[in-house]
Short mmCIF file of C-alpha atoms in Angstrom, two decimals:
data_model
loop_
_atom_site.label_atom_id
_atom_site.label_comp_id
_atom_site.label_asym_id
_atom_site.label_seq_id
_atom_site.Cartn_x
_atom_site.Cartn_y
_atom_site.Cartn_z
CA UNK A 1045 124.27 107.37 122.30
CA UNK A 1046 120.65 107.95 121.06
CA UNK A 1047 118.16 105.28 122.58
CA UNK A 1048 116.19 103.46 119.53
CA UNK A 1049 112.79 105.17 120.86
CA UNK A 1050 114.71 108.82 119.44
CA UNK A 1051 116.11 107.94 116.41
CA UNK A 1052 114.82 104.48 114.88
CA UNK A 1053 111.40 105.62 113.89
CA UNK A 1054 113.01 108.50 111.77
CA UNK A 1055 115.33 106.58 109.73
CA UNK A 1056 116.48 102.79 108.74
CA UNK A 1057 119.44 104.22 107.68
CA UNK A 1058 121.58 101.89 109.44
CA UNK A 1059 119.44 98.69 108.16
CA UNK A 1060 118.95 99.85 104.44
CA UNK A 1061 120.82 98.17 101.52
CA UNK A 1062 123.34 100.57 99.82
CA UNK A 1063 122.56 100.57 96.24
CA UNK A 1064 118.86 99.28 95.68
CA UNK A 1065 117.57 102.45 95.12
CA UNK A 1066 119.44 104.03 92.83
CA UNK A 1067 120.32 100.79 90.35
CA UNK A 1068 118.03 101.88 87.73
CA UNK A 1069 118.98 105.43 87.10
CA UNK A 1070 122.66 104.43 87.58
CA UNK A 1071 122.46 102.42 84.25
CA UNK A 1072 123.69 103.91 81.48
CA UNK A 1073 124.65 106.87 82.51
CA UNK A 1074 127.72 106.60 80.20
CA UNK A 1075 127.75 109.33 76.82
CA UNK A 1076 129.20 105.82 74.53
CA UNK A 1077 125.72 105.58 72.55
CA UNK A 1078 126.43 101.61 71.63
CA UNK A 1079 127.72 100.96 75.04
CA UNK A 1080 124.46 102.80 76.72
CA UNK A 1081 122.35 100.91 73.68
CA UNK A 1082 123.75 97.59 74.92
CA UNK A 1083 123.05 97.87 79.03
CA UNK A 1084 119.30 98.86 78.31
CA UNK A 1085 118.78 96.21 75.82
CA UNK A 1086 120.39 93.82 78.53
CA UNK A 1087 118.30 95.45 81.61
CA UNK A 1088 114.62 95.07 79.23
CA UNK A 1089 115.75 91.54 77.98
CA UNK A 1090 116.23 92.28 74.22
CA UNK A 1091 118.36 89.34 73.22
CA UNK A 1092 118.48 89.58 69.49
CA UNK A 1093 120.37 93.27 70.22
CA UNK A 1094 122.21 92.61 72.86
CA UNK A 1095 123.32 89.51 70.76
CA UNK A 1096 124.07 91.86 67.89
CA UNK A 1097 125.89 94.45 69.72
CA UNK A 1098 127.99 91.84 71.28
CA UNK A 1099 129.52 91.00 68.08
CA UNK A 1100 131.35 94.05 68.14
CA UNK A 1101 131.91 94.30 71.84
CA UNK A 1102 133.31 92.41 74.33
CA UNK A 1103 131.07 90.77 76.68
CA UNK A 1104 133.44 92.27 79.82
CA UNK A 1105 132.04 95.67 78.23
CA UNK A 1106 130.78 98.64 80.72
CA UNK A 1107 129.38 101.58 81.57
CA UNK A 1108 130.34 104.31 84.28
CA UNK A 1109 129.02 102.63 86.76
CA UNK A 1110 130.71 99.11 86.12
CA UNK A 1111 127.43 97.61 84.97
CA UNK A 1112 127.89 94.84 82.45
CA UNK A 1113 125.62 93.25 79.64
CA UNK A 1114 125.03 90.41 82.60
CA UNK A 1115 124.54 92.51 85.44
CA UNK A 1116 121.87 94.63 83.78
CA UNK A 1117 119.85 91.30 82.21
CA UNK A 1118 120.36 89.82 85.83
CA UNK A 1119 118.65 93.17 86.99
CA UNK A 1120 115.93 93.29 84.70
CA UNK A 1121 114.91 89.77 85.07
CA UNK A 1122 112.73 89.56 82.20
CA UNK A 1123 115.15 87.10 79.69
CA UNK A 1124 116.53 84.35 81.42
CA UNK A 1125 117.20 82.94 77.92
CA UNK A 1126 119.51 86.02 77.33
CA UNK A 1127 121.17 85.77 80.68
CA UNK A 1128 122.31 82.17 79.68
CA UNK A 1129 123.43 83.05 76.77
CA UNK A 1130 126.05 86.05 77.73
CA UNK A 1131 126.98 83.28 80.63
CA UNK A 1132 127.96 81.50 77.84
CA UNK A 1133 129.97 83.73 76.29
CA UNK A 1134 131.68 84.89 78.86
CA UNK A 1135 133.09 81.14 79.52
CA UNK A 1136 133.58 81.24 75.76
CA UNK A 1137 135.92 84.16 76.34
CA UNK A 1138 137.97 82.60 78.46
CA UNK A 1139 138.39 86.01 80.95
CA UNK A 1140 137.70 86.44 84.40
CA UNK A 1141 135.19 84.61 86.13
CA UNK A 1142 132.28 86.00 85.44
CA UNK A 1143 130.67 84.83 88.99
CA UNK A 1144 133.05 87.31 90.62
CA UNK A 1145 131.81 90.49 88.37
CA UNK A 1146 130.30 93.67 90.51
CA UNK A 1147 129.55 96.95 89.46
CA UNK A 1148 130.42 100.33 91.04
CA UNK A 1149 128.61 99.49 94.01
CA UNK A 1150 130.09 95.92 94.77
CA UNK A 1151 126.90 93.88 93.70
CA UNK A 1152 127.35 90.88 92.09
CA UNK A 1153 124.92 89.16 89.77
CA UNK A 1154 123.38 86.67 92.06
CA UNK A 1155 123.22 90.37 94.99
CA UNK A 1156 121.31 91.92 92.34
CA UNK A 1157 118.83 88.64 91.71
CA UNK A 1158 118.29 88.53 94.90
CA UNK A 1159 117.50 92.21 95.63
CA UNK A 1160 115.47 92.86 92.88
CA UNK A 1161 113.50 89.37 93.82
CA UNK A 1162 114.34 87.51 90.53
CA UNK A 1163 113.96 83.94 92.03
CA UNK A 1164 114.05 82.38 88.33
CA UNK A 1165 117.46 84.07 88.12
CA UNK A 1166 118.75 83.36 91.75
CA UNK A 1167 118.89 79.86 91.31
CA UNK A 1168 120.21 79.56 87.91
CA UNK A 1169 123.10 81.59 89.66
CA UNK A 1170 123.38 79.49 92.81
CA UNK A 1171 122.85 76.34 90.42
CA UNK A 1172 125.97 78.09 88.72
CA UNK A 1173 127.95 78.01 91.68
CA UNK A 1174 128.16 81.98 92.45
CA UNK A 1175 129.04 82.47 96.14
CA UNK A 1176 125.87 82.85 98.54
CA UNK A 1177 127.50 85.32 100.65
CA UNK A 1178 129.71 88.40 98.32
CA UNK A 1179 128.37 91.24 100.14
CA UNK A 1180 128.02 94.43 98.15
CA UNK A 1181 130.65 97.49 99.08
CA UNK A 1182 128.47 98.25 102.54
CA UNK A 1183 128.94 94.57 103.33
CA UNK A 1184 124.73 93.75 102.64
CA UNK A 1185 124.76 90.21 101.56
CA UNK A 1186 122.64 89.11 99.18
CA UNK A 1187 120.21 87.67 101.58
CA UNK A 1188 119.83 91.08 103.99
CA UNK A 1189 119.11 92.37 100.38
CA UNK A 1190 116.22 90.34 99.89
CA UNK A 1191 115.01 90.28 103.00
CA UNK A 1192 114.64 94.56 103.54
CA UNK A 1193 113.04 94.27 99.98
CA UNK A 1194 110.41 91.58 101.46
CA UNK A 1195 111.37 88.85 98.63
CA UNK A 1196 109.86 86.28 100.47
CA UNK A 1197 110.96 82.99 97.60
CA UNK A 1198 114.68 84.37 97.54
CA UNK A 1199 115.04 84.74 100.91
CA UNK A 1200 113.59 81.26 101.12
CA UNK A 1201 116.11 79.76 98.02
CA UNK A 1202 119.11 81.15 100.09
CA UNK A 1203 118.21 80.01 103.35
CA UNK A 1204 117.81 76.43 102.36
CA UNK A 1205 121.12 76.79 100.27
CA UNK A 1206 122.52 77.97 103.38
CA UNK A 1207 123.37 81.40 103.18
CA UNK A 1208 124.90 83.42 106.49
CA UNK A 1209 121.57 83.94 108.43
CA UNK A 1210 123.86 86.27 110.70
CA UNK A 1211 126.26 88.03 108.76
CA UNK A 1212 125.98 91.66 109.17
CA UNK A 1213 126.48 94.67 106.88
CA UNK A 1214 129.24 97.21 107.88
CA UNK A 1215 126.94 98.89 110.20
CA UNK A 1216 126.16 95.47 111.96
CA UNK A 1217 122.72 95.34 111.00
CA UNK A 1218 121.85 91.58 109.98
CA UNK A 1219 119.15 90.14 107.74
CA UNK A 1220 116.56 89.59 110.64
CA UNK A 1221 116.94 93.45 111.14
CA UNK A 1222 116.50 94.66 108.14
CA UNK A 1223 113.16 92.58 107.80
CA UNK A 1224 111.75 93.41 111.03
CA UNK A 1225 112.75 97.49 110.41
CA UNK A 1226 110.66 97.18 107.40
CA UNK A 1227 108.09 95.36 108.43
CA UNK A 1228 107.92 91.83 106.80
CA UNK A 1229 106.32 89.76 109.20
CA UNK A 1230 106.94 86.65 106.87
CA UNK A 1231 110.31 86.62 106.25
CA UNK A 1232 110.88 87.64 109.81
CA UNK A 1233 108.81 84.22 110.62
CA UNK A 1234 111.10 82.48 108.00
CA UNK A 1235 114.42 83.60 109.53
CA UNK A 1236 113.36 83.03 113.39
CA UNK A 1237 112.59 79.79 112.13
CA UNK A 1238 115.42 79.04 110.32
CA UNK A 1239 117.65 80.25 113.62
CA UNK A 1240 118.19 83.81 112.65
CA UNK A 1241 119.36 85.60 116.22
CA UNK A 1242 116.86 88.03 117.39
CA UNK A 1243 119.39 89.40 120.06
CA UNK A 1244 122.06 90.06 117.48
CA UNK A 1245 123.01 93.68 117.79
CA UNK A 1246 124.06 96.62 115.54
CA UNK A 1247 126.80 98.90 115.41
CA UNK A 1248 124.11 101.00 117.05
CA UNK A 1249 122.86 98.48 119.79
CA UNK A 1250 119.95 97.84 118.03
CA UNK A 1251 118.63 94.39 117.73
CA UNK A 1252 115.61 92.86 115.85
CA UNK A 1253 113.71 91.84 118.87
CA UNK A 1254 114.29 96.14 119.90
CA UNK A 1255 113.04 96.72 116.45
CA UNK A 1256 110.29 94.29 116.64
CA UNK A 1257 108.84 96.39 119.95
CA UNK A 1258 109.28 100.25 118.35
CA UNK A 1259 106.00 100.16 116.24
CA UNK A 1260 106.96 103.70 114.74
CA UNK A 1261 109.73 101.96 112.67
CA UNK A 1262 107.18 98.96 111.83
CA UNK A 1263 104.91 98.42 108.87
CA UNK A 1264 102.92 95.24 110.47
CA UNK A 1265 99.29 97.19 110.75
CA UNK A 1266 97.08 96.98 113.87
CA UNK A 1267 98.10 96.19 117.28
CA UNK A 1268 97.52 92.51 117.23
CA UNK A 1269 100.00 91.35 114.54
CA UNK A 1270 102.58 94.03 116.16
CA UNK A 1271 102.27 91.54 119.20
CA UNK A 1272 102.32 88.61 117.82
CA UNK A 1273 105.76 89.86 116.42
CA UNK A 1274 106.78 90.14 119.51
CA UNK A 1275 105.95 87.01 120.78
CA UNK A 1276 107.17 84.95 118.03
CA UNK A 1277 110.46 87.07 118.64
CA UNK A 1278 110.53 85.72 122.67
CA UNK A 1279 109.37 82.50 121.32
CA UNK A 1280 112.30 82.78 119.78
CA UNK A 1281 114.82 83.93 122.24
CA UNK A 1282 114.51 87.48 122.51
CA UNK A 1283 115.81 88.66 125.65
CA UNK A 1284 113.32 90.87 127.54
CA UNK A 1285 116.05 92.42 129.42
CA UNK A 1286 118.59 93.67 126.41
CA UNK A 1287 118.89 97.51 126.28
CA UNK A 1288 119.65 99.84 123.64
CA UNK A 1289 122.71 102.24 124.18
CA UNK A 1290 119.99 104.28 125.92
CA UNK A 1291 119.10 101.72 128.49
CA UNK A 1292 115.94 101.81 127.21
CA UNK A 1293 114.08 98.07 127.75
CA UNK A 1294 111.84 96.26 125.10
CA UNK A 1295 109.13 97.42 127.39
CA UNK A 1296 110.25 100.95 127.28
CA UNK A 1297 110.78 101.25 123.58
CA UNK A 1298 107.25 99.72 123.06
CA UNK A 1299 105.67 102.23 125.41
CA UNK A 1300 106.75 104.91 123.56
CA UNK A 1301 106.25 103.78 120.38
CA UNK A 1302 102.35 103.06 121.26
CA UNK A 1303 102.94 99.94 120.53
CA UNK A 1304 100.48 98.67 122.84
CA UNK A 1305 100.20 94.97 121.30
CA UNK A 1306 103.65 94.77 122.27
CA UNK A 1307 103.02 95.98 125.25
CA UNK A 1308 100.61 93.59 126.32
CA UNK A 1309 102.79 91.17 125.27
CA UNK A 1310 105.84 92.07 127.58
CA UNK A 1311 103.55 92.41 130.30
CA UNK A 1312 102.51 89.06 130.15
CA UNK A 1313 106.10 88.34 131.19
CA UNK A 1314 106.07 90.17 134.19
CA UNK A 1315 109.04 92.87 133.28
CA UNK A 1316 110.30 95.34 135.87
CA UNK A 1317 108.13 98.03 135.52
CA UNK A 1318 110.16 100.61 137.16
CA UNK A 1319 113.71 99.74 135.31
CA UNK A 1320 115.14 103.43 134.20
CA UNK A 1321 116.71 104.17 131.41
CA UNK A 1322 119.85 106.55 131.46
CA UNK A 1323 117.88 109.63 132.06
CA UNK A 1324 115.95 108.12 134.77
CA UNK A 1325 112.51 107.42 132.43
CA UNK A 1326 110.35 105.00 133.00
CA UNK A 1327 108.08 102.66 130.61
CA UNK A 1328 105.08 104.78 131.93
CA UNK A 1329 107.00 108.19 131.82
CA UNK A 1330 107.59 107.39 128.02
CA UNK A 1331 104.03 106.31 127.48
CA UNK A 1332 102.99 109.41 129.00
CA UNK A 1333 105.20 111.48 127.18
CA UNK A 1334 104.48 109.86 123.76
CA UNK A 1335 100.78 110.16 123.81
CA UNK A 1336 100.11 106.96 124.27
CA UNK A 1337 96.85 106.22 126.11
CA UNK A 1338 96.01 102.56 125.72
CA UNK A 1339 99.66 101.69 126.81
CA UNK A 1340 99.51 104.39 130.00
CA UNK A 1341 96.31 101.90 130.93
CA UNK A 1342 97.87 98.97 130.49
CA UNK A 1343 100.94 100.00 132.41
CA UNK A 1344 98.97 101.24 135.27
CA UNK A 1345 96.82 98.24 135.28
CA UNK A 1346 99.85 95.95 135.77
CA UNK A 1347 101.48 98.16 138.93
CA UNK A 1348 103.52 100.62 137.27
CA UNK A 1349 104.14 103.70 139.79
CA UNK A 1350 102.50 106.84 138.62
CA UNK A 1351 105.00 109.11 140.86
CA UNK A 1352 108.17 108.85 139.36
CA UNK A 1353 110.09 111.27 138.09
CA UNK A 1354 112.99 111.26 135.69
CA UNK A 1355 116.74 112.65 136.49
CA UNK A 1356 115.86 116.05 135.17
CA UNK A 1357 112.62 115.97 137.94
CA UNK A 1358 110.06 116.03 135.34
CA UNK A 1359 106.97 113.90 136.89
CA UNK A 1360 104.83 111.77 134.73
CA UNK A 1361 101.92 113.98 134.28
CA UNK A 1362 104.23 117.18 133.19
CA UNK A 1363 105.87 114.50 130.78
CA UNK A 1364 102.54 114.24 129.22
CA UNK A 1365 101.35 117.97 129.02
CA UNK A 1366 104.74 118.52 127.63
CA UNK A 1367 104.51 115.67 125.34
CA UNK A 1368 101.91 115.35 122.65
CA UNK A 1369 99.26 117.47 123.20
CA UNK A 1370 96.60 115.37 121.50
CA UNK A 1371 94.79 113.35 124.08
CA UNK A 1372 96.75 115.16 127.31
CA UNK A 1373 93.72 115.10 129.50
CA UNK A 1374 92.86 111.20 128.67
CA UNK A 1375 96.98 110.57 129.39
CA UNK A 1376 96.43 111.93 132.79
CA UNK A 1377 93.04 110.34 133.80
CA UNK A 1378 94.82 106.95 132.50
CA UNK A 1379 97.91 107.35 134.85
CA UNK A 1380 94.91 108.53 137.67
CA UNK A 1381 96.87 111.97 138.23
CA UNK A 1382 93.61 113.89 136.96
CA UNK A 1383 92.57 117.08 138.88
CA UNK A 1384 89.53 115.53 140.32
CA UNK A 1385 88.98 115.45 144.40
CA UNK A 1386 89.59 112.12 146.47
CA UNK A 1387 86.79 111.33 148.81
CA UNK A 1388 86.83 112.97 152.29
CA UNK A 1389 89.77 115.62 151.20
CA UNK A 1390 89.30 118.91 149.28
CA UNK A 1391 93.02 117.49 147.16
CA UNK A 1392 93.52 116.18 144.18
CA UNK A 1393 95.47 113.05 143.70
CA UNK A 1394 98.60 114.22 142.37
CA UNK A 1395 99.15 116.73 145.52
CA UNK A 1396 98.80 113.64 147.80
CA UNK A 1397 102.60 112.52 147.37
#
């Protein structure tokens, strides 16, 4: 398996909502002009024609994509007036529940509130009774929904009408992951607080507090409120010693993602240093081979061994002239392998092994 310092930083794939980006162009796509007339009038919260239309339709009326006139008002969030209304005749109807309704995609009306952070609409829904929990067809539940999107007063509403702060998607990526992938340091504070599990992994082996430490898949900004991430994830119960499927450590994936206000974080709790992943790298070996000078310091500073070298036999200096070339010679004077003579001798340091 891929360690989280390879692959997370390309891709959230694995803690991304199906369906949130492609809702709007899905609408509609149907060739029924009066059917296609009555989702957009629904999605931009034209209530006299969607009330007009409705008279000849049925309210259970859809496009190709299973979106109703509800689901599309729900989505547009600009009439709750109109929303109430086709609530109303739906129960007039006497169908199906209208709570239960999804589109193509499995999102329900209260998914869809939350996703698109329509907090107005999300608790007229809960006060309606809708479930808290329907998961869309890839199993993201409302509140992992609103939580990737950074909808800080949904993701508030459902927590304190408590919603699943655990339940994972069908690649096992909860709510906290999704926020911390994407970089939304206050709904991450909100669900920590609210005893979301930072240790809870995915499908992948990837959990938030992993996340939290690999700055390339991170949106937080400088170093400092990268750490205090961090720390509010071990305040939390973040175990320093979890591994990816890699083996790679929370110190490890922080190393090479130059995340060095992690870093300094993780330090702080005294971390084995010279723990190897599963091809025999080191936190300073990755730091070195990433480019990443202020966390080579850091690691030196606190005792890491500058000699080590991985199963393949590559040394920590040769990881960082192979690595990024940008800063090579700075890499190497940080980890004190630099071609400069040692008092008394005519060698360098890194021939004195």
């Amino acid at each position: 398996s891929a360690s989280l310092y390879q692959t997370f930083g390309r891709s959230n794939a694995t803690t991304r909502p199906s369906g949130l980006f492609n809702m709007g162009q899905a609408f509609s796509s149907t060739r029924n002009v009066e059917i296609a007339d009555l989702i957009q009038s629904s999605l931009g919260g034209d209530i006299d024609r969607v009330i007009v239309l409705l008279d000849s339709l049925p309210v259970t009326t859809c496009d190709a994509q299973g979106n109703t006139a509800l689901l599309a008002a729900v989505c547009g969030g600009k009439n709750l007036v109109l929303i109430e209304k086709i609530i109303a005749l739906h129960q007039e109807s006497g169908g199906s529940d209208w709570r239960l309704q999804k589109n193509s995609l499995g999102c329900t009306a209260l998914w869809l509130s939350a996703a698109y952070g329509h907090a107005n609409v999300l608790k007229l829904l809960l006060d309606a009774d809708c479930d808290i929990n329907t998961p869309n067809g890839a199993g993201d539940t409302p509140l992992l929904a609103a939580a990737y999107k950074g909808h800080l007063e949904c993701v508030t509403m459902l927590m304190d009408r408590d919603a699943d702060l655990n339940l994972p998607n069908t690649r096992g990526s909860a709510p906290l992951l999704s926020a911390t992938a994407t970089g939304h340091i206050d709904i991450v504070c909100a669900l920590l607080k609210h005893g979301a599990d930072p240790n809870q992994p995915n499908d992948s082996g990837i959990t938030s507090f992993l996340s939290a430490c690999a700055s390339s898949a991170l949106s937080y900004g400088d170093a400092r409120k990268r750490g205090e991430i961090v720390q509010l994830m071990l305040d939390n119960g973040g175990d320093i010693t979890k591994t990816d499927a890699n083996g790679a450590t929370p110190l490890m994936i922080a190393s090479f993602g130059a995340n060095h206000g992690a870093v300094r974080v993780l330090l702080k709790k005294s971390p084995d240093l010279e723990v190897l992943d599963k091809t025999g790298q080191t936190a300073l070996w990755l730091a070195a081979n990433a480019g990443s000078i202020q966390c080579c310091r850091l690691l030196v500073e606190a005792g890491a061994h500058v000699k080590s070298k991985n199963r393949a036999g590559v040394s920590i200096e040769e990881a960082a002239l192979k690595g990024r070339a940008n800063g090579c010679a700075e890499i190497i004077e940080a980890i004190g392998l630099a071609p400069r003579a040692v008092e008394g001798t005519n060698e360098t340091p890194h021939l004195l092994s």
